[in-house]
Amino acid sequence: NAGVTQTPKFQVLKTGQSMTLQCAQDMNHNSMYWYRQDPGMGLRLIYYSASEGTTDKGEVPNGYNVSRLNKREFSLRLESAAPSQTSVYFCASRTRFLTPAYEQYFGPGTRLTVT
Amino acid sequence: KNQVEQSPQSLIILEGKNCTLQCNYTVSPFSNLRWYKQDTGRGPVSLTIMTFSENTKSNGRYTATLDADTKQSSLHITASQLSDSASYICVVSAIGNAGNMLTFGGGTRLMVKP
């Protein structure tokens, strides 16, 4: 089991460029999440997908779009990157079952710099 | 607004010493509280999770406590090791949203020196 995988690990973009961050999980989890982590701040939820075919906005969705391609894959797209989107992006997933209390499993992260 | 505050922001201790990290939250209605360990350049990994009825949970040298009345939690690390150097994140979940909305603290960065 690879768990949650993310590609790429690092990316540098120029302002205005677009890109898609990929996430896949092999744990047969129903729900998947995208977070961003900025220095000194807690992780903030961008979008989530409670189940295949559904997506919902989180706390900071502006400037992002998502696609739940199938049960395994959940991608995050930046249509026109801005310096404010420089951050570390984490994908997470969890089972729909209560144990252990909706625990989320995180990927290794993508470090994105927008110049 | 739901908030999670952690203290201290950073901490340096000598190998073998104990330490305690603090977490205060205002998340309501409370569902559960988790502590995650995040190594540099990696994603967070769960250490413990506690629901309303639990006030202590251990995972090896890590012991978490929860006081739901004062809305405080602590993570105690015993006999620290160099591998304990990491950020420790307190995460609180409210009832509702099917557990999809978590509130994350900013973390405590722990450095263990030899």
Short mmCIF file of C-alpha atoms in Angstrom, two decimals:
data_model
loop_
_atom_site.label_atom_id
_atom_site.label_comp_id
_atom_site.label_asym_id
_atom_site.label_seq_id
_atom_site.Cartn_x
_atom_site.Cartn_y
_atom_site.Cartn_z
CA ASN A 1 0.00 0.00 0.00
CA ALA A 2 1.43 3.34 -1.06
CA GLY A 3 -1.25 5.24 0.89
CA VAL A 4 -1.74 8.75 -0.47
CA THR A 5 0.59 9.84 -3.26
CA GLN A 6 1.00 13.32 -4.74
CA THR A 7 2.72 14.64 -7.85
CA PRO A 8 4.74 16.67 -8.40
CA LYS A 9 6.80 17.09 -5.21
CA PHE A 10 8.04 20.53 -6.21
CA GLN A 11 6.89 23.09 -8.78
CA VAL A 12 7.82 26.65 -9.70
CA LEU A 13 5.31 28.66 -11.73
CA LYS A 14 5.27 32.15 -13.11
CA THR A 15 2.30 34.39 -12.30
CA GLY A 16 -0.58 33.60 -14.64
CA GLN A 17 0.51 30.07 -15.51
CA SER A 18 -1.77 27.13 -14.83
CA MET A 19 -1.09 23.69 -13.43
CA THR A 20 -2.77 20.65 -11.94
CA LEU A 21 -1.69 18.90 -8.76
CA GLN A 22 -2.43 15.19 -8.76
CA CYS A 23 -3.43 13.02 -5.81
CA ALA A 24 -4.20 9.32 -5.64
CA GLN A 25 -5.00 6.94 -2.79
CA ASP A 26 -5.03 3.14 -2.76
CA MET A 27 -6.91 2.63 0.53
CA ASN A 28 -10.39 2.51 -1.04
CA HIS A 29 -11.33 5.66 0.86
CA ASN A 30 -14.50 7.51 -0.01
CA SER A 31 -13.52 11.03 0.99
CA MET A 32 -10.59 13.10 -0.26
CA TYR A 33 -9.31 16.56 0.66
CA TRP A 34 -7.00 19.31 -0.50
CA TYR A 35 -5.29 21.57 2.06
CA ARG A 36 -2.71 24.30 1.93
CA GLN A 37 -0.15 24.93 4.66
CA ASP A 38 1.47 28.32 5.06
CA PRO A 39 4.24 29.20 7.54
CA GLY A 40 2.95 29.74 11.07
CA MET A 41 -0.62 28.85 10.11
CA GLY A 42 -2.67 25.72 10.47
CA LEU A 43 -3.64 23.67 7.47
CA ARG A 44 -6.62 25.18 5.67
CA LEU A 45 -9.13 23.23 3.65
CA ILE A 46 -9.41 24.26 0.00
CA TYR A 47 -11.89 21.71 -1.37
CA TYR A 48 -13.07 18.27 -0.46
CA SER A 49 -14.92 15.39 -2.05
CA ALA A 50 -17.07 13.44 0.39
CA SER A 51 -17.66 10.72 -2.16
CA GLU A 52 -17.04 9.97 -5.82
CA GLY A 53 -18.98 12.43 -7.96
CA THR A 54 -19.28 15.18 -5.36
CA THR A 55 -17.07 18.14 -4.48
CA ASP A 56 -17.54 20.97 -1.98
CA LYS A 57 -15.76 24.18 -1.10
CA GLY A 58 -13.68 24.44 2.02
CA GLU A 59 -12.37 27.48 3.82
CA VAL A 60 -10.17 28.94 1.04
CA PRO A 61 -11.48 27.83 -2.39
CA ASN A 62 -10.90 31.01 -4.40
CA GLY A 63 -8.47 30.57 -7.28
CA TYR A 64 -8.74 26.78 -7.31
CA ASN A 65 -10.81 24.10 -9.01
CA VAL A 66 -10.98 20.38 -8.31
CA SER A 67 -11.93 17.20 -10.09
CA ARG A 68 -12.78 13.88 -8.49
CA LEU A 69 -11.72 11.78 -11.45
CA ASN A 70 -12.70 8.45 -9.86
CA LYS A 71 -12.68 6.95 -6.39
CA ARG A 72 -8.86 6.89 -6.28
CA GLU A 73 -7.94 10.26 -7.76
CA PHE A 74 -8.62 13.87 -6.78
CA SER A 75 -6.86 16.70 -8.63
CA LEU A 76 -6.43 20.38 -7.78
CA ARG A 77 -6.10 22.95 -10.56
CA LEU A 78 -4.74 26.47 -10.45
CA GLU A 79 -6.05 28.23 -13.55
CA SER A 80 -3.99 31.43 -13.21
CA ALA A 81 -1.39 31.15 -10.50
CA ALA A 82 -0.74 34.10 -8.18
CA PRO A 83 2.13 34.68 -5.72
CA SER A 84 -0.41 34.35 -2.87
CA GLN A 85 -0.79 30.70 -3.87
CA THR A 86 2.80 29.95 -2.94
CA SER A 87 2.35 27.24 -0.33
CA VAL A 88 2.69 23.58 0.48
CA TYR A 89 -0.32 21.60 -0.69
CA PHE A 90 -1.44 18.41 1.01
CA CYS A 91 -3.92 15.86 -0.17
CA ALA A 92 -5.67 13.62 2.37
CA SER A 93 -8.20 10.83 2.34
CA ARG A 94 -10.39 8.96 4.81
CA THR A 95 -12.84 6.13 5.00
CA ARG A 96 -16.54 6.84 5.40
CA PHE A 97 -16.58 4.62 8.48
CA LEU A 98 -16.41 6.13 11.95
CA THR A 99 -13.34 4.30 13.18
CA PRO A 100 -10.99 5.72 14.09
CA ALA A 101 -13.20 8.80 14.29
CA TYR A 102 -12.89 9.81 10.65
CA GLU A 103 -9.10 9.86 10.71
CA GLN A 104 -7.54 11.48 7.66
CA TYR A 105 -4.38 10.14 6.05
CA PHE A 106 -2.10 12.68 4.41
CA GLY A 107 0.13 12.60 1.36
CA PRO A 108 3.73 13.89 1.36
CA GLY A 109 2.83 17.31 -0.03
CA THR A 110 3.61 19.46 -3.08
CA ARG A 111 5.74 22.54 -2.53
CA LEU A 112 4.59 25.23 -4.98
CA THR A 113 6.31 28.55 -5.59
CA VAL A 114 4.72 31.23 -7.77
CA THR A 115 7.06 34.01 -8.89
CA LYS B 1 -15.27 31.21 14.73
CA ASN B 2 -13.65 27.86 15.51
CA GLN B 3 -10.03 28.27 16.56
CA VAL B 4 -7.16 26.14 17.83
CA GLU B 5 -4.21 27.80 19.53
CA GLN B 6 -0.99 25.96 20.36
CA SER B 7 1.86 26.88 22.64
CA PRO B 8 4.73 27.25 22.62
CA GLN B 9 5.35 27.97 18.94
CA SER B 10 8.77 26.35 19.21
CA LEU B 11 10.71 24.43 21.81
CA ILE B 12 14.26 23.13 22.15
CA ILE B 13 15.03 20.35 24.63
CA LEU B 14 17.90 17.98 25.30
CA GLU B 15 17.66 14.34 24.35
CA GLY B 16 16.21 12.26 27.16
CA LYS B 17 14.23 15.12 28.69
CA ASN B 18 10.44 15.31 28.89
CA CYS B 19 8.28 18.07 27.47
CA THR B 20 4.63 19.13 27.32
CA LEU B 21 2.89 20.88 24.45
CA GLN B 22 -0.36 22.77 24.93
CA CYS B 23 -3.49 23.17 22.85
CA ASN B 24 -6.50 25.41 23.57
CA TYR B 25 -9.57 25.31 21.36
CA THR B 26 -12.87 27.07 20.90
CA VAL B 27 -14.41 24.55 18.50
CA SER B 28 -18.05 23.84 19.21
CA PRO B 29 -19.87 21.52 19.38
CA PHE B 30 -16.84 19.36 20.13
CA SER B 31 -16.48 15.95 18.51
CA ASN B 32 -12.87 14.84 18.86
CA LEU B 33 -9.29 16.07 19.18
CA ARG B 34 -6.24 14.63 17.48
CA TRP B 35 -2.54 15.18 17.72
CA TYR B 36 -0.46 14.81 14.56
CA LYS B 37 3.31 14.64 14.12
CA GLN B 38 4.73 16.27 11.00
CA ASP B 39 8.34 15.63 10.08
CA THR B 40 10.05 18.25 7.94
CA GLY B 41 9.02 17.86 4.32
CA ARG B 42 6.40 15.20 5.07
CA GLY B 43 2.66 15.04 5.62
CA PRO B 44 1.13 14.89 9.12
CA VAL B 45 0.81 11.48 10.75
CA SER B 46 -1.72 10.75 13.49
CA LEU B 47 -0.43 10.14 17.03
CA THR B 48 -3.60 10.04 19.12
CA ILE B 49 -7.27 10.82 18.89
CA MET B 50 -9.65 11.50 21.78
CA THR B 51 -13.38 11.88 21.93
CA PHE B 52 -15.38 13.82 24.49
CA SER B 53 -15.47 10.98 27.01
CA GLU B 54 -11.73 10.29 26.97
CA ASN B 55 -9.32 12.32 29.07
CA THR B 56 -6.07 10.42 28.48
CA LYS B 57 -4.66 8.48 25.55
CA SER B 58 -1.15 7.06 25.20
CA ASN B 59 0.87 6.00 22.19
CA GLY B 60 4.27 4.77 23.34
CA ARG B 61 6.18 7.73 24.77
CA TYR B 62 3.40 10.13 23.75
CA THR B 63 0.54 10.82 26.19
CA ALA B 64 -2.30 13.17 25.32
CA THR B 65 -4.75 14.58 27.82
CA LEU B 66 -8.05 16.31 27.23
CA ASP B 67 -10.09 18.55 29.50
CA ALA B 68 -13.32 19.15 27.63
CA ASP B 69 -14.60 21.51 30.32
CA THR B 70 -11.73 23.98 29.95
CA LYS B 71 -11.24 23.10 26.25
CA GLN B 72 -7.59 22.30 26.70
CA SER B 73 -5.37 19.44 25.63
CA SER B 74 -1.74 18.64 26.18
CA LEU B 75 0.75 16.28 24.58
CA HIS B 76 3.46 14.97 26.89
CA ILE B 77 6.57 13.41 25.39
CA THR B 78 8.62 11.25 27.72
CA ALA B 79 12.34 10.52 27.39
CA SER B 80 12.66 12.47 24.16
CA GLN B 81 14.67 11.12 21.23
CA LEU B 82 16.30 12.89 18.31
CA SER B 83 13.60 11.44 16.07
CA ASP B 84 10.98 13.37 18.02
CA SER B 85 12.21 16.56 16.30
CA ALA B 86 9.16 17.60 14.28
CA SER B 87 6.10 19.83 14.33
CA TYR B 88 3.19 18.69 16.47
CA ILE B 89 -0.24 19.76 15.34
CA CYS B 90 -3.44 19.81 17.38
CA VAL B 91 -6.58 19.27 15.28
CA VAL B 92 -10.15 19.57 16.52
CA SER B 93 -13.30 18.34 14.82
CA ALA B 94 -16.78 19.69 15.45
CA ILE B 95 -19.94 17.64 15.31
CA GLY B 96 -21.58 18.02 11.92
CA ASN B 97 -20.29 18.17 8.34
CA ALA B 98 -19.74 14.41 8.70
CA GLY B 99 -16.27 15.14 10.07
CA ASN B 100 -15.15 16.85 6.87
CA MET B 101 -14.26 20.17 8.47
CA LEU B 102 -11.28 20.10 10.79
CA THR B 103 -9.71 23.06 12.59
CA PHE B 104 -5.92 22.89 12.70
CA GLY B 105 -3.62 24.60 15.14
CA GLY B 106 -0.49 26.30 13.87
CA GLY B 107 1.72 23.64 15.44
CA THR B 108 4.60 23.51 17.90
CA ARG B 109 8.01 22.99 16.34
CA LEU B 110 10.08 20.75 18.63
CA MET B 111 13.82 20.35 18.29
CA VAL B 112 15.57 17.67 20.33
CA LYS B 113 19.30 18.22 20.67
CA PRO B 114 21.91 15.62 21.63
#
